[in-house]
Coordinates of C-alpha atoms in Angstrom, one line a residue:
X1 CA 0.0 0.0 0.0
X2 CA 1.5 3.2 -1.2
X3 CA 0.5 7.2 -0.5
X4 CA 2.4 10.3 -1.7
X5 CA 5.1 9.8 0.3
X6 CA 6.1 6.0 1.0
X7 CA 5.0 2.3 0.6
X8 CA 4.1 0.0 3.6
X9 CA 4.6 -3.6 3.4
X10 CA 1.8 -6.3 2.9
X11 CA 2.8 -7.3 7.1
X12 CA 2.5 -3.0 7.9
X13 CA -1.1 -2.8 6.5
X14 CA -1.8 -5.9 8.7
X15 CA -0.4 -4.2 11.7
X16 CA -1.8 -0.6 10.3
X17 CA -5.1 -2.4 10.4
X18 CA -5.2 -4.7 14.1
X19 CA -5.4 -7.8 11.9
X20 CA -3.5 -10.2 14.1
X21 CA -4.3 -13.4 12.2
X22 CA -3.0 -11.6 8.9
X23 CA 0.3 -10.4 11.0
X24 CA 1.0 -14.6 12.2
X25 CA 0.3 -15.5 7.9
X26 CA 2.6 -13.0 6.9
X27 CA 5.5 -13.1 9.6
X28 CA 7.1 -16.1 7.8
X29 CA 7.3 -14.5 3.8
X30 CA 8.4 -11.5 5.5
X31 CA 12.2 -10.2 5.2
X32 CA 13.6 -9.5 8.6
X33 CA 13.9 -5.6 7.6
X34 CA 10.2 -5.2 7.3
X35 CA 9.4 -7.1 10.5
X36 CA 11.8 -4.3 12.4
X37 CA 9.7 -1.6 10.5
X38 CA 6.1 -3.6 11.5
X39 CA 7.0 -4.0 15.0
X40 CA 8.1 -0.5 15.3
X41 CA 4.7 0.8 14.1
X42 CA 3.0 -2.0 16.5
X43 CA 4.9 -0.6 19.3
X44 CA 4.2 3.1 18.5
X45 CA 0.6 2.6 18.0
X46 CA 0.5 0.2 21.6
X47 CA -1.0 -3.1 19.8
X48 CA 0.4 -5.2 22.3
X49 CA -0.8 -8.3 21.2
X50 CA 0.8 -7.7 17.9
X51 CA 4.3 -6.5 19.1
X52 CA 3.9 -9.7 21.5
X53 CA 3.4 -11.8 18.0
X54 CA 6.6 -10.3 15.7
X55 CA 8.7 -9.7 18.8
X56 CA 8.8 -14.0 19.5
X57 CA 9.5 -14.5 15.4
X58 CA 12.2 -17.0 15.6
X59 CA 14.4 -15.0 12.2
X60 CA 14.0 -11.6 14.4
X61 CA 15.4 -13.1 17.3
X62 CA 18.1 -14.9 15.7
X63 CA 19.2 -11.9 13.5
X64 CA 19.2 -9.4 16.8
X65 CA 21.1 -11.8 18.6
X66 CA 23.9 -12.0 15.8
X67 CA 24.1 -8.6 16.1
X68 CA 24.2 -8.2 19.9
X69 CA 27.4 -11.4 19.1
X70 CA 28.8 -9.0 17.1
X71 CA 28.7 -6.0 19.5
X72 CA 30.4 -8.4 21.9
X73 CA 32.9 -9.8 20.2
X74 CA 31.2 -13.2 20.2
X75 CA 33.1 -14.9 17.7
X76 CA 31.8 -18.4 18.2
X77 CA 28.7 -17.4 18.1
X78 CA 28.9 -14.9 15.1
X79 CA 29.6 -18.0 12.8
X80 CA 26.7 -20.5 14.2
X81 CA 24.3 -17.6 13.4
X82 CA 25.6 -17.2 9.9
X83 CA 25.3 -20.5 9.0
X84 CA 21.5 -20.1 10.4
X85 CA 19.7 -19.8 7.4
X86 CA 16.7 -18.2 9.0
X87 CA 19.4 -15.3 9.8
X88 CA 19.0 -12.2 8.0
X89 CA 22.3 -11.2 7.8
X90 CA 22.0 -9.1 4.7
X91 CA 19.5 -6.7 6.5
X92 CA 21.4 -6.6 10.4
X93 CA 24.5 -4.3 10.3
X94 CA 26.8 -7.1 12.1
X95 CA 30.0 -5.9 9.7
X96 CA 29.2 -2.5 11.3
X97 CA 29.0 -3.3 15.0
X98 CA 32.3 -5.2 14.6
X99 CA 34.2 -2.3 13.2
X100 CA 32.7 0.0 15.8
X101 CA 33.5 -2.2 18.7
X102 CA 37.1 -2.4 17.8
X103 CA 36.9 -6.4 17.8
X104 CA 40.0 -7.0 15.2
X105 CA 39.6 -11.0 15.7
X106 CA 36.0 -11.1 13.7
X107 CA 37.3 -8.4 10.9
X108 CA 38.5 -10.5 8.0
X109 CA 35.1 -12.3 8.6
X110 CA 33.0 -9.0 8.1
X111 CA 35.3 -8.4 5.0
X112 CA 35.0 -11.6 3.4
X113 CA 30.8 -11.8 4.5
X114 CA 30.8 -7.4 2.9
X115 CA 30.1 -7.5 -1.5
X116 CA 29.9 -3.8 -1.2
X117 CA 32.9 -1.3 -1.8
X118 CA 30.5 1.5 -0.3
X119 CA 30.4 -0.2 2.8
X120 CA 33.8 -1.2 3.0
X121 CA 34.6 2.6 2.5
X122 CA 32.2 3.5 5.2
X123 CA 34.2 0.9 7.8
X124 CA 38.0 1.7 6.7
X125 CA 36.7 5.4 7.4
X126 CA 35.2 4.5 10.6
X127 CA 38.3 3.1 11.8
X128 CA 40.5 5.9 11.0
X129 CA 38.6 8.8 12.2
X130 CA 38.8 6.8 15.7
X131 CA 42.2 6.2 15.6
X132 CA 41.3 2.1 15.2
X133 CA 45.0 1.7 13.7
X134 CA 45.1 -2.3 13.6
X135 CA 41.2 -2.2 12.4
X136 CA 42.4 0.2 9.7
X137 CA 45.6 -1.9 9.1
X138 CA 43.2 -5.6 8.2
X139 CA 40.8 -3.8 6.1
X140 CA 43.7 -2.1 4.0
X141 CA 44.8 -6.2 3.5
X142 CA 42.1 -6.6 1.5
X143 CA 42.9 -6.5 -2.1
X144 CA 39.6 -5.7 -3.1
X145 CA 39.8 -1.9 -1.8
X146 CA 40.2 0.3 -3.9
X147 CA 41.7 3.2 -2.2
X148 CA 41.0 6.1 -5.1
X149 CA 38.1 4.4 -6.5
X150 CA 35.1 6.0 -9.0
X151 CA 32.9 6.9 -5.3
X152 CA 29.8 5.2 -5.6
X153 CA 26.1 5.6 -4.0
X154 CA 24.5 2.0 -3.4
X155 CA 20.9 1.4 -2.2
X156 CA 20.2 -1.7 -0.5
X157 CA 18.2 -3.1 -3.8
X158 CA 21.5 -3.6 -5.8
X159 CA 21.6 -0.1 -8.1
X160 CA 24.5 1.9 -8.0
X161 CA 25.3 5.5 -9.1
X162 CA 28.2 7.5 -9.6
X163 CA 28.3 11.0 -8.0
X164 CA 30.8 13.6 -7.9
X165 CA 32.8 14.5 -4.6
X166 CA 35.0 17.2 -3.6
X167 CA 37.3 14.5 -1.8
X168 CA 38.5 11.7 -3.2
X169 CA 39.0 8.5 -1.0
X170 CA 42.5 8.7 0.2
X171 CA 42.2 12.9 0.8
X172 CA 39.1 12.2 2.9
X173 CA 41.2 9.2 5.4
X174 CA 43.7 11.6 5.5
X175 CA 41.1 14.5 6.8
X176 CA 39.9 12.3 9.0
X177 CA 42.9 11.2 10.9
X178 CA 44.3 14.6 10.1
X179 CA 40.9 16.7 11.8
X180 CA 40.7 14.0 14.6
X181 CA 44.7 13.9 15.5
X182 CA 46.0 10.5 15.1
X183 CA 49.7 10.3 14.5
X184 CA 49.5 6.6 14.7
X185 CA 48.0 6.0 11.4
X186 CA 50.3 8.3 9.5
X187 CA 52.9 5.5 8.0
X188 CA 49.9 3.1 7.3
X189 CA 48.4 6.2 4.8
X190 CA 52.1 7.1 4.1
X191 CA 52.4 3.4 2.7
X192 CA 49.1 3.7 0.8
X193 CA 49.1 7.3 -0.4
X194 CA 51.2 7.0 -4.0
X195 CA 52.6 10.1 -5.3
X196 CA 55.1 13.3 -3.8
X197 CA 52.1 15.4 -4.8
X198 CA 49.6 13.1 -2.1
X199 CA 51.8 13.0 0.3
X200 CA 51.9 16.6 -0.2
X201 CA 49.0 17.4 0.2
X202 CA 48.4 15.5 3.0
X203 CA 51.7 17.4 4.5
X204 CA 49.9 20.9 3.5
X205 CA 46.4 19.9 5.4
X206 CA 48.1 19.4 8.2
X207 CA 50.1 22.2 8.4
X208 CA 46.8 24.2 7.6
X209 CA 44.8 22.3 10.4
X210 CA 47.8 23.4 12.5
X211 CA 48.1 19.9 13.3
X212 CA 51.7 19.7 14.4
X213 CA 52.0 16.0 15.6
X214 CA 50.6 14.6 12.6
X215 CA 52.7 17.3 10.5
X216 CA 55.8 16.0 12.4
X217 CA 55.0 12.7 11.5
X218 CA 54.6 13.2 8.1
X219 CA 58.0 15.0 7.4
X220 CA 59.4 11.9 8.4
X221 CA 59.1 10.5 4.9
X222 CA 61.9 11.1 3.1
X223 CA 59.8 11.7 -0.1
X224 CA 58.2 14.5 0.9
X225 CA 57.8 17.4 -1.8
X226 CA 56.9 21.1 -0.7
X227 CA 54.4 21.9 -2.9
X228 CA 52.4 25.3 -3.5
X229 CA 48.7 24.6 -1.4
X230 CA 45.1 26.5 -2.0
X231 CA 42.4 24.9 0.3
X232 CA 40.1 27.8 0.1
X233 CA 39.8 29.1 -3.2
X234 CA 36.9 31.9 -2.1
X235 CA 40.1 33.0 1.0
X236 CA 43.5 32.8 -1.3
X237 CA 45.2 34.1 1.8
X238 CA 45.0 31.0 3.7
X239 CA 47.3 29.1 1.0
X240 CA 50.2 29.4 -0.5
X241 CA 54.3 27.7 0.6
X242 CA 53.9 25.1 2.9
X243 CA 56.3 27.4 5.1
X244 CA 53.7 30.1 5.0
X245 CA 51.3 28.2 5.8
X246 CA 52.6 27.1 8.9
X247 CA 53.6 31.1 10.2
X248 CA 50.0 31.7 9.7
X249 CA 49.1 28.8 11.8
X250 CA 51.6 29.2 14.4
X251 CA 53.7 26.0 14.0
X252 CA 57.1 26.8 15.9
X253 CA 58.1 23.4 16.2
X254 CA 57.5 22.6 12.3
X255 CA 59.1 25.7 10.8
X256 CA 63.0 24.0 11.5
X257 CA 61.9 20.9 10.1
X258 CA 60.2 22.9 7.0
X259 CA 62.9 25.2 6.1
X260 CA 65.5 22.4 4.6
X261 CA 62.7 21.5 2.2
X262 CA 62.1 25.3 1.4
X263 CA 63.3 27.5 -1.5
X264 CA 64.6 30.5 -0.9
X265 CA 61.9 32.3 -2.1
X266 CA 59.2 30.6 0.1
X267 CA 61.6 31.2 3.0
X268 CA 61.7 35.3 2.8
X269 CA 57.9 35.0 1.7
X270 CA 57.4 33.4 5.6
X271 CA 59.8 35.9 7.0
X272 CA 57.9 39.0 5.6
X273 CA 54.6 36.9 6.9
X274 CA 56.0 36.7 10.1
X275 CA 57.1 39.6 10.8
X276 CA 54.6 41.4 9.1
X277 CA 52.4 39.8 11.6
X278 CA 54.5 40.2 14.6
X279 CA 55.5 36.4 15.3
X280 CA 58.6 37.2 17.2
X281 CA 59.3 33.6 17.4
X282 CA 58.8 32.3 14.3
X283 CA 60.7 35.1 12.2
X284 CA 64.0 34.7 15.0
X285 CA 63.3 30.9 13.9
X286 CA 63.1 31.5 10.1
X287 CA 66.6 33.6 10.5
X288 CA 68.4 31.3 11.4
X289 CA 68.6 29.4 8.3
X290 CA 71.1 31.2 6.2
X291 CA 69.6 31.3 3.0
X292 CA 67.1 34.1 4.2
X293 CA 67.1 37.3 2.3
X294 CA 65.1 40.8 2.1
X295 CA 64.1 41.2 -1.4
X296 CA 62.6 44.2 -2.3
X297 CA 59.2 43.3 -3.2
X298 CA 57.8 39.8 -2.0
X299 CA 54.5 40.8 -4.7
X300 CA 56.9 40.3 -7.4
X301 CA 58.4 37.3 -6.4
X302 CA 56.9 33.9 -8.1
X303 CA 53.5 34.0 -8.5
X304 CA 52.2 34.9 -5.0
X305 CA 50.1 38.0 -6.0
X306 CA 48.2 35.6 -7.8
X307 CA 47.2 34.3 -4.2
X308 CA 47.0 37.3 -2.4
X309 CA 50.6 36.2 -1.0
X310 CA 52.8 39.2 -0.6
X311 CA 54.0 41.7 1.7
X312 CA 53.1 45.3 1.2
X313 CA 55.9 46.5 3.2
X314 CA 59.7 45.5 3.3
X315 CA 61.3 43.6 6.4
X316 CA 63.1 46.4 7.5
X317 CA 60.8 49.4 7.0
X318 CA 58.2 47.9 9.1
X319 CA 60.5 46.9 11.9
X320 CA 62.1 50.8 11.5
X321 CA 58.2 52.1 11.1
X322 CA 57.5 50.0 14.7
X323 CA 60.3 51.2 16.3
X324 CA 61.7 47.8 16.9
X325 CA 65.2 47.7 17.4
X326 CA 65.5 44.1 18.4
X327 CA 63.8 43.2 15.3
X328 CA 65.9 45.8 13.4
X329 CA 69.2 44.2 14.8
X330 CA 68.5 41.1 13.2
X331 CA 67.1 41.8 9.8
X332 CA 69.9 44.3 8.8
X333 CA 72.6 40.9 7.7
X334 CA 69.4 39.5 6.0
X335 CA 69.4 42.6 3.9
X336 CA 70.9 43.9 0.9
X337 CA 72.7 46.9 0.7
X338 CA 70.7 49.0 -1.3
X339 CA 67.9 48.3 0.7
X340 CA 69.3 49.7 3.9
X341 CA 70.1 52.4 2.1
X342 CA 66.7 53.0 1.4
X343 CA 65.1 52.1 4.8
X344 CA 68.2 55.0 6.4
X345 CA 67.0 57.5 3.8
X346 CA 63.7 57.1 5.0
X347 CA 64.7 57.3 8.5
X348 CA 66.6 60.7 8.1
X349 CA 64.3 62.2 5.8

């Protein structure tokens, strides 16, 4: 029976309608999905009889109670309900309350028992954004993941759809473990993320998310390229050199580790940053490497007006317009000679 805006089963009319002799008939054709849904109306409606009648149906009782096995890590029991073939366990989400519960010894059973990718996706995600490194670690065995697939949309009837995404699959585990700080499953992605300009990315997100630990860990590989980085094309002032990046967000510890990797150009870029935003710190940090110069115009340099990425004011003239001496002190052997000619002309004038 159908309205404008859903279908009910032939076992939801029965109940719809207090026809308990119709609801015992029907109980046994019934799928075990559409005797949750019938009880659930019985129960919301208060037709006790009814809800006494699905609620004792041996297939609902079985496939609950490989579900509950599953929650608990039951692994005995798991199998001798899924060789029940009263079970229903297309309909139960036993795969899902496996990953969830963090039970690694019944995971290569809910992988070889899964058909879907979809759902496979959804677990491996699961298990990263929570850190479940050894969870992640089995499903990533599998060869049948595909860790950059075409995404898909499955319904439970069988079709399938492609559908456009702003993520692909290996960028969205990396968010996630990224966005929820786990440092432990940085080598597993490392070893699954093909590609310098991946494993860049994945660098760069980090560094955006001011994540430091998982930056850290990620620097660790030695195959790691510094690439140019634009998350928000709307704000261009949030990308730009990795190095820049991490003066905006404040990463102390990652700008020594950063600066090796750096070209010159991307290293006085994050000095004018830095100073021009007063991050003491992080420009007495970015001076000590010795390939730091004051050019005269960081607009100029590269393509960083494109982004928004320049300095509208040299090194030394701000610190001389702020009256910081300190800061003065240790920019004039970072500068060229024509340019402290300038700044003193200034100064006098």
């Amino acid at each position: 029976a159908c309205d404008r805006n859903s279908c009910e089963t032939a076992l939801e009319w029965a109940v719809s309608n207090n026809n308990l002799n119709l609801v015992q008939l029907l109980l046994s054709k019934t799928k075990v999905e559409y005797k949750t849904r019938a009880l659930d109306k019985a129960k919301k409606s208060s037709k006790e009889d009814i809800v006494k009648e699905i609620s004792r149906d041996p297939a609902l009782i079985k496939s609950n109670a490989l579900l509950e096995a599953a929650k608990n890590g039951n692994e005995d029991k798991v199998k001798q309900l899924l060789n029940d073939p009263e079970v229903d366990s297309d309909w139960i989400p036993w795969q899902a309350a496996i990953i969830e519960n963090n039970h690694l010894n019944l995971v290569q059973l809910a992988i070889n028992k899964t058909e879907r990718k979809v759902d496979m996706s959804n677990y491996l995600q699961f298990a990263v954004r929570n850190g479940l490194e050894e969870i992640a670690r089995e499903i990533l065995k599998d060869p049948d993941i595909d860790y950059d697939p075409d995404y898909q949309f499955c319904n439970r009837n069988g079709g399938c759809e492609k559908y456009q995404i702003s993520y692909r699959t290996w960028q969205i585990l990396w968010r996630l473990a990224i966005e929820n700080n786990h440092p432990n499953l940085v080598q597993l992605l490392l070893n699954k993320t093909e590609g310098d300009d991946r494993k860049s990315w994945a660098l760069n997100y980090a560094v955006w998310k001011g994540a430091e630990e998982m930056a850290k860990e990620i620097l660790k590989d030695p195959e790691i390229d510094l690439q140019l980085f634009e998350p928000d094309r709307d704000n261009p002032n949030t990308g730009g050199p990795t190095l820049k990046i991490a003066v905006d967000t404040n990463l102390l510890n990652v700008i020594p580790l950063l600066l090796p990797k750096t070209e010159k150009s991307h290293k006085s870029l994050a000095l004018c940053v830095a100073v021009k935003d007063n991050k003491e710190e992080i420009y007495r940090e970015i001076l000590k490497d010795p390939e730091v110069e004051i050019p005269v115009n960081y607009g100029t340099y590269g393509n960083f007006n494109d982004y928004g990425l320049f300095c509208k004011i040299e090194a030394l003239d701000w610190a001389v317009s702020n009256d910081n001496l300190n800061l003065v002190k240790l920019l004039l052997p970072k500068t060229k000679v024509e340019y402290k000619n300038k700044t003193l002309n200034k100064v006098e004038q």
